[in-house]
């Protein structure tokens, strides 16, 4: 029988495992701290656990994160890892350092079924949901690799202060594994991040937004991209199932539980499609009742998209309209350009599917964290 991967288990499940081995409850917390806080992958390193427990654990459990295929560091400090999740699927995790914070952008699926018109992940289709171990394994790996490269040994000195679920995939279409991962991110024995510093981005899965509000209300970003249903139907096909009126009502409901008193609306800037002054006015009217901020994302082109990025002047003019109407509006900065190029160079010597993942990271890299 396969040994259980501890990265797949949240605190309650580790407690059940430890109880099943006939051990006291506090051992579960010790184990969680060894794995997540200290990044231990070998039980023999867990020196304050009895030898007998260590060997029991060794026979039933393991700590296994996805294997790293590539590790690239940009001149601006942005770092990305290409991770192998088996059977030709690869995913990307991106670390974006800033003065006051370090943000990790995490993937939740290999591919994505939502198929937004402007998204390279969507264009590659859906392969599968990531497991909890593959989602939290990105944070586990990145946090401890970053600490090691900075010579940090103290377990409380965290490098990653913020997590955004904005990598490949629609997190709310992989609800259970995402939820378990979120709980681990917040768990004081694991990563101890505050709810305000963990942001889930969704294309608008209304029922799951309600579930999340009850189960684990972290900060929420909603990918809006259009000021009316006709255009949003075209850009984000999920809108046909959950149109704007329902989506905005779900945002209102979420705010009752949210750790922040606003929703972040993401809006990818597409030349001639959704970036006119008239559309800005329509957008302002649309969200009038929802406490929100805007994050405008300059479209990152990929081959065959048939779409263009709005000009910088247009993006600034659009932002100004929103700001004049009283909405805090930021324009997402581009980061990691130089490893973006390296990314294309790597494509030749990894498996076919990983090339798709690298295309996806080209749009991941221009990402900086939403508000902290
Ligand atoms: N599936 C979720 C989270 C992952 S996508 C969602 O859609 O919200 C994270 C963000 O990147 C979304 O706002 C998405 O619209 C944006 N995005 C996707 N493709 C992009 C591209 N080519 N250029 C710029 N932003 C893009
Ligand atoms: Fe999926 Fe988000 Fe890409 Fe849309 S933008 S296809 S929901 S990953």
Short mmCIF file of C-alpha atoms and ligand atoms in Angstrom, two decimals:
data_model
loop_
_atom_site.label_atom_id
_atom_site.label_comp_id
_atom_site.label_asym_id
_atom_site.label_seq_id
_atom_site.Cartn_x
_atom_site.Cartn_y
_atom_site.Cartn_z
CA UNK A 1 0.00 0.00 0.00
CA UNK A 2 1.18 3.53 -0.79
CA UNK A 3 2.28 5.52 2.21
CA UNK A 4 0.01 8.50 2.90
CA UNK A 5 1.51 11.81 1.84
CA UNK A 6 1.40 14.15 4.85
CA UNK A 7 1.17 17.14 2.50
CA UNK A 8 -2.28 15.85 1.55
CA UNK A 9 -3.62 16.15 5.09
CA UNK A 10 -5.04 19.12 6.98
CA UNK A 11 -4.68 19.41 10.76
CA UNK A 12 -7.75 17.29 11.54
CA UNK A 13 -6.52 14.51 9.26
CA UNK A 14 -3.03 14.53 10.76
CA UNK A 15 -4.68 14.31 14.19
CA UNK A 16 -6.67 11.26 13.04
CA UNK A 17 -3.54 9.61 11.63
CA UNK A 18 -1.58 10.17 14.83
CA UNK A 19 -4.47 8.95 17.00
CA UNK A 20 -4.65 5.84 14.79
CA UNK A 21 -1.00 5.14 15.66
CA UNK A 22 -1.94 5.24 19.34
CA UNK A 23 -0.13 8.51 20.00
CA UNK A 24 -1.16 11.53 22.07
CA UNK A 25 -2.90 14.43 20.30
CA UNK A 26 -0.08 16.96 20.78
CA UNK A 27 2.17 14.77 18.64
CA UNK A 28 0.02 15.71 15.64
CA UNK A 29 0.80 19.38 16.10
CA UNK A 30 4.49 18.62 16.52
CA UNK A 31 4.42 16.62 13.31
CA UNK A 32 2.62 19.39 11.42
CA UNK A 33 5.17 21.91 12.63
CA UNK A 34 8.05 19.72 11.53
CA UNK A 35 6.60 19.28 8.08
CA UNK A 36 5.25 22.73 7.27
CA UNK A 37 7.11 25.15 9.52
CA UNK A 38 10.50 23.54 9.27
CA UNK A 39 10.16 21.82 5.92
CA UNK A 40 11.31 18.42 7.17
CA UNK A 41 10.79 15.62 4.67
CA UNK A 42 12.49 12.84 6.66
CA UNK A 43 11.09 11.50 9.91
CA UNK A 44 14.50 10.80 11.38
CA UNK A 45 15.14 14.56 11.38
CA UNK A 46 12.20 15.06 13.78
CA UNK A 47 14.34 14.74 16.84
CA UNK A 48 11.76 15.54 19.51
CA UNK A 49 9.54 12.65 18.40
CA UNK A 50 10.27 9.28 19.99
CA UNK A 51 12.28 6.91 17.82
CA UNK A 52 9.42 4.41 17.91
CA UNK A 53 6.99 6.99 16.54
CA UNK A 54 9.45 8.04 13.86
CA UNK A 55 9.77 4.51 12.63
CA UNK A 56 5.99 3.96 12.74
CA UNK A 57 5.54 7.11 10.69
CA UNK A 58 8.16 5.96 8.26
CA UNK A 59 6.18 2.83 7.50
CA UNK A 60 2.81 4.55 6.93
CA UNK A 61 3.60 8.08 5.80
CA UNK A 62 5.85 10.23 3.64
CA UNK A 63 6.34 13.90 2.74
CA UNK A 64 6.38 14.33 -1.00
CA UNK A 65 6.06 17.59 -2.95
CA UNK A 66 6.00 17.74 -6.78
CA UNK A 67 9.47 17.42 -8.28
CA UNK A 68 11.14 20.57 -9.58
CA UNK A 69 11.93 20.51 -13.29
CA UNK A 70 13.17 24.09 -13.64
CA UNK A 71 14.09 26.90 -11.28
CA UNK A 72 14.58 30.34 -12.81
CA UNK A 73 15.44 33.64 -11.13
CA UNK A 74 14.77 36.98 -12.78
CA UNK A 75 16.99 40.02 -12.39
CA UNK A 76 14.20 41.70 -10.44
CA UNK A 77 14.16 38.76 -8.00
CA UNK A 78 11.03 37.09 -9.37
CA UNK A 79 11.57 33.35 -9.17
CA UNK A 80 9.61 30.60 -10.79
CA UNK A 81 9.59 26.87 -10.45
CA UNK A 82 8.30 24.45 -13.03
CA UNK A 83 6.97 21.43 -11.14
CA UNK A 84 6.30 17.97 -12.50
CA UNK A 85 2.93 16.60 -11.43
CA UNK A 86 3.20 13.41 -13.48
CA UNK A 87 1.89 12.03 -16.75
CA UNK A 88 3.21 14.90 -18.80
CA UNK A 89 1.54 17.59 -16.70
CA UNK A 90 3.61 20.41 -15.28
CA UNK A 91 2.58 23.46 -13.29
CA UNK A 92 4.23 26.71 -12.33
CA UNK A 93 4.68 28.52 -9.06
CA UNK A 94 5.92 32.10 -9.07
CA UNK A 95 7.47 34.05 -6.19
CA UNK A 96 7.32 37.83 -6.42
CA UNK A 97 9.46 39.69 -3.87
CA UNK A 98 8.63 43.27 -2.98
CA UNK A 99 9.95 45.62 -0.31
CA UNK A 100 7.40 44.85 2.35
CA UNK A 101 6.18 41.43 1.31
CA UNK A 102 6.86 38.27 -0.62
CA UNK A 103 3.99 36.83 -2.64
CA UNK A 104 3.64 33.31 -3.97
CA UNK A 105 1.32 32.71 -6.92
CA UNK A 106 -0.01 29.17 -6.72
CA UNK A 107 -1.71 26.87 -9.28
CA UNK A 108 -4.75 24.73 -8.42
CA UNK A 109 -5.33 22.73 -11.61
CA UNK A 110 -3.32 21.40 -14.54
CA UNK A 111 -5.08 23.33 -17.30
CA UNK A 112 -8.52 24.86 -16.80
CA UNK A 113 -12.01 24.04 -18.05
CA UNK A 114 -13.41 27.58 -17.97
CA UNK A 115 -11.70 28.48 -21.24
CA UNK A 116 -11.58 32.27 -21.06
CA UNK A 117 -10.76 33.74 -24.43
CA UNK A 118 -7.70 35.67 -23.29
CA UNK A 119 -6.11 32.93 -21.16
CA UNK A 120 -3.43 30.53 -22.34
CA UNK A 121 -4.20 28.07 -19.52
CA UNK A 122 -7.81 27.98 -20.72
CA UNK A 123 -6.66 27.40 -24.28
CA UNK A 124 -4.72 24.28 -23.31
CA UNK A 125 -7.88 22.64 -21.96
CA UNK A 126 -8.38 20.85 -18.68
CA UNK A 127 -6.10 18.03 -17.62
CA UNK A 128 -6.92 17.42 -13.96
CA UNK A 129 -7.40 18.85 -10.50
CA UNK A 130 -4.28 19.14 -8.38
CA UNK A 131 -4.25 17.26 -5.08
CA UNK A 132 -3.84 19.08 -1.77
CA UNK A 133 -0.23 17.87 -1.68
CA UNK A 134 0.39 19.41 -5.09
CA UNK A 135 -1.19 22.74 -4.09
CA UNK A 136 0.29 23.13 -0.60
CA UNK A 137 3.45 21.45 -1.89
CA UNK A 138 4.08 24.60 -3.96
CA UNK A 139 4.13 26.71 -0.80
CA UNK A 140 6.07 24.08 1.14
CA UNK A 141 8.70 23.88 -1.55
CA UNK A 142 8.95 27.61 -2.27
CA UNK A 143 9.06 28.74 1.37
CA UNK A 144 11.81 26.32 2.32
CA UNK A 145 13.81 26.73 -0.87
CA UNK A 146 13.71 30.51 -0.41
CA UNK A 147 14.75 30.24 3.24
CA UNK A 148 17.61 27.95 2.30
CA UNK A 149 18.83 30.29 -0.43
CA UNK A 150 18.76 33.19 2.05
CA UNK A 151 20.46 31.21 4.79
CA UNK A 152 17.44 31.52 7.11
CA UNK A 153 17.29 28.81 9.75
CA UNK A 154 14.82 30.22 12.31
CA UNK A 155 11.46 28.56 11.78
CA UNK A 156 9.41 31.70 12.44
CA UNK A 157 11.25 33.83 9.85
CA UNK A 158 8.94 33.45 6.90
CA UNK A 159 9.88 34.60 3.40
CA UNK A 160 6.42 34.24 1.89
CA UNK A 161 4.00 36.69 3.52
CA UNK A 162 1.17 36.51 0.96
CA UNK A 163 -0.32 33.81 -1.22
CA UNK A 164 -2.49 34.41 -4.28
CA UNK A 165 -4.38 31.56 -5.94
CA UNK A 166 -3.91 33.09 -9.36
CA UNK A 167 -1.80 30.51 -11.13
CA UNK A 168 -3.13 27.89 -13.49
CA UNK A 169 -6.67 26.73 -12.95
CA UNK A 170 -9.97 27.79 -11.41
CA UNK A 171 -9.57 27.15 -7.66
CA UNK A 172 -13.29 26.89 -6.99
CA UNK A 173 -13.60 24.09 -9.55
CA UNK A 174 -11.20 22.13 -7.34
CA UNK A 175 -13.00 22.98 -4.15
CA UNK A 176 -12.01 20.30 -1.63
CA UNK A 177 -8.28 20.30 -2.30
CA UNK A 178 -8.23 24.09 -2.44
CA UNK A 179 -10.09 24.35 0.87
CA UNK A 180 -7.74 21.94 2.60
CA UNK A 181 -4.77 23.87 1.25
CA UNK A 182 -6.22 27.18 2.42
CA UNK A 183 -6.73 25.76 5.91
CA UNK A 184 -3.10 24.70 6.01
CA UNK A 185 -1.97 28.15 4.84
CA UNK A 186 -3.84 29.69 7.79
CA UNK A 187 -2.94 27.03 10.37
CA UNK A 188 -0.59 28.44 13.02
CA UNK A 189 1.27 25.13 13.15
CA UNK A 190 1.80 25.27 9.40
CA UNK A 191 2.19 28.65 7.62
CA UNK A 192 0.20 30.91 9.96
CA UNK A 193 -0.84 33.37 7.26
CA UNK A 194 -3.68 35.73 8.05
CA UNK A 195 -6.85 35.50 5.98
CA UNK A 196 -6.18 38.95 4.62
CA UNK A 197 -2.92 37.81 3.11
CA UNK A 198 -4.34 34.85 1.23
CA UNK A 199 -6.29 35.82 -1.88
CA UNK A 200 -8.36 33.43 -3.95
CA UNK A 201 -9.12 34.54 -7.49
CA UNK A 202 -12.21 33.17 -9.24
CA UNK A 203 -13.81 33.59 -12.62
CA UNK A 204 -17.16 33.56 -10.80
CA UNK A 205 -18.23 30.14 -9.48
CA UNK A 206 -21.23 31.48 -7.56
CA UNK A 207 -22.28 28.44 -5.43
CA UNK A 208 -18.68 27.78 -4.40
CA UNK A 209 -18.18 31.43 -3.46
CA UNK A 210 -20.99 30.94 -0.94
CA UNK A 211 -19.44 27.73 0.33
CA UNK A 212 -16.07 29.41 0.72
CA UNK A 213 -17.65 32.27 2.67
CA UNK A 214 -18.75 29.72 5.28
CA UNK A 215 -15.85 27.28 5.12
CA UNK A 216 -12.80 29.55 4.94
CA UNK A 217 -13.35 33.20 4.02
CA UNK A 218 -10.03 34.44 2.67
CA UNK A 219 -9.62 37.63 0.65
CA UNK A 220 -11.45 37.38 -2.67
CA UNK A 221 -10.55 38.58 -6.16
CA UNK A 222 -13.13 38.19 -8.90
CA UNK A 223 -12.18 38.19 -12.57
CA UNK A 224 -14.72 40.59 -14.02
CA UNK A 225 -13.20 41.69 -17.36
CA UNK A 226 -16.43 43.11 -18.84
CA UNK A 227 -19.10 45.62 -17.86
CA UNK A 228 -22.07 43.73 -19.35
CA UNK A 229 -23.26 40.16 -19.86
CA UNK A 230 -23.00 40.16 -23.66
CA UNK A 231 -19.27 40.87 -23.58
CA UNK A 232 -18.58 38.76 -20.50
CA UNK A 233 -20.40 35.77 -22.05
CA UNK A 234 -17.89 36.05 -24.85
CA UNK A 235 -14.75 36.51 -22.76
CA UNK A 236 -15.53 34.30 -19.74
CA UNK A 237 -17.89 31.49 -20.89
CA UNK A 238 -18.81 30.72 -17.27
CA UNK A 239 -20.82 33.95 -17.34
CA UNK A 240 -23.56 32.15 -19.28
CA UNK A 241 -24.09 29.99 -16.22
CA UNK A 242 -23.60 32.67 -13.58
CA UNK A 243 -24.37 36.07 -15.12
CA UNK A 244 -23.24 39.37 -13.67
CA UNK A 245 -26.31 40.03 -11.56
CA UNK A 246 -25.86 36.71 -9.74
CA UNK A 247 -22.10 37.14 -9.51
CA UNK A 248 -22.35 40.59 -7.95
CA UNK A 249 -25.00 39.40 -5.51
CA UNK A 250 -22.60 36.59 -4.50
CA UNK A 251 -19.87 39.22 -3.97
CA UNK A 252 -22.20 41.14 -1.65
CA UNK A 253 -22.93 37.99 0.33
CA UNK A 254 -19.24 37.14 0.52
CA UNK A 255 -18.44 40.54 1.97
CA UNK A 256 -20.40 39.70 5.12
CA UNK A 257 -17.78 37.04 5.88
CA UNK A 258 -14.69 38.40 4.12
CA UNK A 259 -11.57 39.40 6.05
CA UNK A 260 -11.42 42.63 4.05
CA UNK A 261 -14.25 45.05 3.46
CA UNK A 262 -13.90 45.02 -0.31
CA UNK A 263 -13.72 42.63 -3.24
CA UNK A 264 -10.88 43.04 -5.73
CA UNK A 265 -12.16 43.06 -9.29
CA UNK A 266 -9.59 41.98 -11.86
CA UNK A 267 -10.02 43.39 -15.32
CA UNK A 268 -7.73 42.31 -18.14
CA UNK A 269 -7.17 45.21 -20.57
CA UNK A 270 -7.91 44.13 -24.15
CA UNK A 271 -7.38 46.59 -26.95
CA UNK A 272 -10.66 47.70 -28.53
CA UNK A 273 -12.68 45.06 -26.71
CA UNK A 274 -13.34 46.16 -23.13
CA UNK A 275 -11.25 49.31 -22.66
CA UNK A 276 -13.35 52.27 -23.88
CA UNK A 277 -14.49 55.22 -21.77
CA UNK A 278 -18.09 54.19 -22.34
CA UNK A 279 -17.27 50.75 -20.95
CA UNK A 280 -15.57 52.32 -17.95
CA UNK A 281 -18.78 54.28 -17.28
CA UNK A 282 -20.85 51.12 -17.63
CA UNK A 283 -18.52 49.33 -15.25
CA UNK A 284 -18.83 52.09 -12.67
CA UNK A 285 -22.63 51.84 -12.80
CA UNK A 286 -22.48 48.04 -12.64
CA UNK A 287 -20.50 47.81 -9.41
CA UNK A 288 -21.97 50.90 -7.74
CA UNK A 289 -23.38 48.86 -4.83
CA UNK A 290 -20.36 46.60 -4.24
CA UNK A 291 -17.50 47.83 -2.03
CA UNK A 292 -14.57 47.03 -4.30
CA UNK A 293 -11.16 47.89 -5.70
CA UNK A 294 -9.98 47.40 -9.26
CA UNK A 295 -6.83 45.74 -10.46
CA UNK A 296 -6.31 46.35 -14.17
CA UNK A 297 -4.15 43.68 -15.82
CA UNK A 298 -2.46 44.57 -19.12
CA UNK A 299 -3.24 41.59 -21.37
CA UNK A 300 -0.27 39.34 -21.87
CA UNK A 301 -0.44 38.06 -25.44
CA UNK A 302 0.22 34.46 -26.45
CA UNK A 303 0.44 32.94 -29.92
CA UNK A 304 -2.88 32.53 -31.69
CA UNK A 305 -4.92 34.52 -29.17
CA UNK A 306 -5.97 37.06 -31.79
CA UNK A 307 -6.15 39.67 -29.02
CA UNK A 308 -4.07 42.74 -28.25
CA UNK A 309 -3.02 44.51 -25.08
CA UNK A 310 -4.57 47.95 -24.60
CA UNK A 311 -2.09 50.79 -24.96
CA UNK A 312 -0.58 52.20 -21.76
CA UNK A 313 -2.37 55.50 -22.39
CA UNK A 314 -5.71 53.73 -22.72
CA UNK A 315 -5.10 51.73 -19.54
CA UNK A 316 -4.20 54.90 -17.66
CA UNK A 317 -7.28 56.72 -19.00
CA UNK A 318 -9.50 53.79 -18.02
CA UNK A 319 -7.95 53.70 -14.55
CA UNK A 320 -8.49 57.44 -14.19
CA UNK A 321 -12.20 57.09 -14.94
CA UNK A 322 -12.55 54.50 -12.20
CA UNK A 323 -10.47 56.55 -9.78
CA UNK A 324 -12.51 59.68 -10.49
CA UNK A 325 -15.60 57.68 -9.61
CA UNK A 326 -14.02 56.91 -6.23
CA UNK A 327 -12.67 53.39 -6.81
CA UNK A 328 -9.17 52.52 -5.70
CA UNK A 329 -7.60 51.25 -8.91
CA UNK A 330 -4.17 49.75 -9.51
CA UNK A 331 -2.48 48.70 -12.72
CA UNK A 332 -0.62 45.44 -12.42
CA UNK A 333 3.11 45.82 -12.95
CA UNK A 334 5.15 43.58 -15.18
CA UNK A 335 7.73 41.46 -13.40
CA UNK A 336 10.21 38.82 -14.41
CA UNK A 337 10.50 39.74 -18.07
CA UNK A 338 13.97 38.28 -18.43
CA UNK A 339 13.05 34.81 -17.22
CA UNK A 340 9.99 34.99 -19.41
CA UNK A 341 12.41 34.78 -22.29
CA UNK A 342 14.30 31.96 -20.63
CA UNK A 343 10.99 30.23 -20.24
CA UNK A 344 10.59 29.94 -24.01
CA UNK A 345 14.11 28.58 -24.30
CA UNK A 346 13.36 25.80 -21.84
CA UNK A 347 10.42 24.58 -23.86
CA UNK A 348 12.43 22.38 -26.18
CA UNK A 349 13.75 19.91 -23.65
CA UNK A 350 10.78 19.19 -21.47
CA UNK A 351 7.73 17.14 -22.35
CA UNK A 352 5.03 18.52 -24.63
CA UNK A 353 2.55 19.37 -21.92
CA UNK A 354 5.13 21.33 -19.97
CA UNK A 355 5.39 23.66 -22.91
CA UNK A 356 1.76 24.48 -22.29
CA UNK A 357 2.57 25.18 -18.68
CA UNK A 358 5.33 27.51 -19.75
CA UNK A 359 2.97 29.38 -22.01
CA UNK A 360 0.76 29.77 -18.98
CA UNK A 361 3.58 31.18 -16.92
CA UNK A 362 4.15 33.86 -19.49
CA UNK A 363 0.93 35.38 -18.28
CA UNK A 364 1.73 34.54 -14.66
CA UNK A 365 4.95 36.41 -14.61
CA UNK A 366 3.59 39.90 -15.12
CA UNK A 367 1.81 39.47 -11.88
CA UNK A 368 2.30 41.43 -8.73
CA UNK A 369 0.26 40.80 -5.66
CA UNK A 370 -3.08 42.39 -5.06
CA UNK A 371 -3.25 44.63 -2.02
CA UNK A 372 -1.73 43.24 1.14
N1 LIG B 1 -9.03 31.01 -12.67
C1 LIG B 1 -8.93 32.10 -11.77
C2 LIG B 1 -7.52 32.31 -11.24
C3 LIG B 1 -6.39 32.11 -12.19
S1 LIG B 1 -6.24 33.29 -13.46
C4 LIG B 1 -9.45 33.37 -12.41
O1 LIG B 1 -9.71 33.36 -13.60
O2 LIG B 1 -9.65 34.33 -11.68
C5 LIG B 1 -5.58 34.70 -12.59
C6 LIG B 1 -5.82 36.03 -13.31
O3 LIG B 1 -5.03 36.10 -14.52
C7 LIG B 1 -7.27 36.20 -13.72
O4 LIG B 1 -7.74 37.47 -13.36
C8 LIG B 1 -7.17 36.06 -15.20
O5 LIG B 1 -8.23 36.70 -15.83
C9 LIG B 1 -5.84 36.65 -15.53
N2 LIG B 1 -5.35 36.30 -16.88
C10 LIG B 1 -5.58 35.17 -17.55
N3 LIG B 1 -4.98 35.21 -18.78
C11 LIG B 1 -4.37 36.40 -18.87
C12 LIG B 1 -3.58 37.04 -19.88
N4 LIG B 1 -3.32 36.44 -21.04
N5 LIG B 1 -3.10 38.26 -19.62
C13 LIG B 1 -3.36 38.87 -18.44
N6 LIG B 1 -4.08 38.32 -17.45
C14 LIG B 1 -4.60 37.10 -17.66
FE1 LIG B 2 -9.35 29.36 -16.15
FE2 LIG B 2 -8.86 31.67 -14.87
FE3 LIG B 2 -7.72 31.10 -17.27
FE4 LIG B 2 -10.32 31.64 -17.14
S1 LIG B 2 -8.63 33.04 -16.62
S2 LIG B 2 -9.37 29.96 -18.30
S3 LIG B 2 -10.86 30.70 -15.20
S4 LIG B 2 -7.36 30.03 -15.35
#
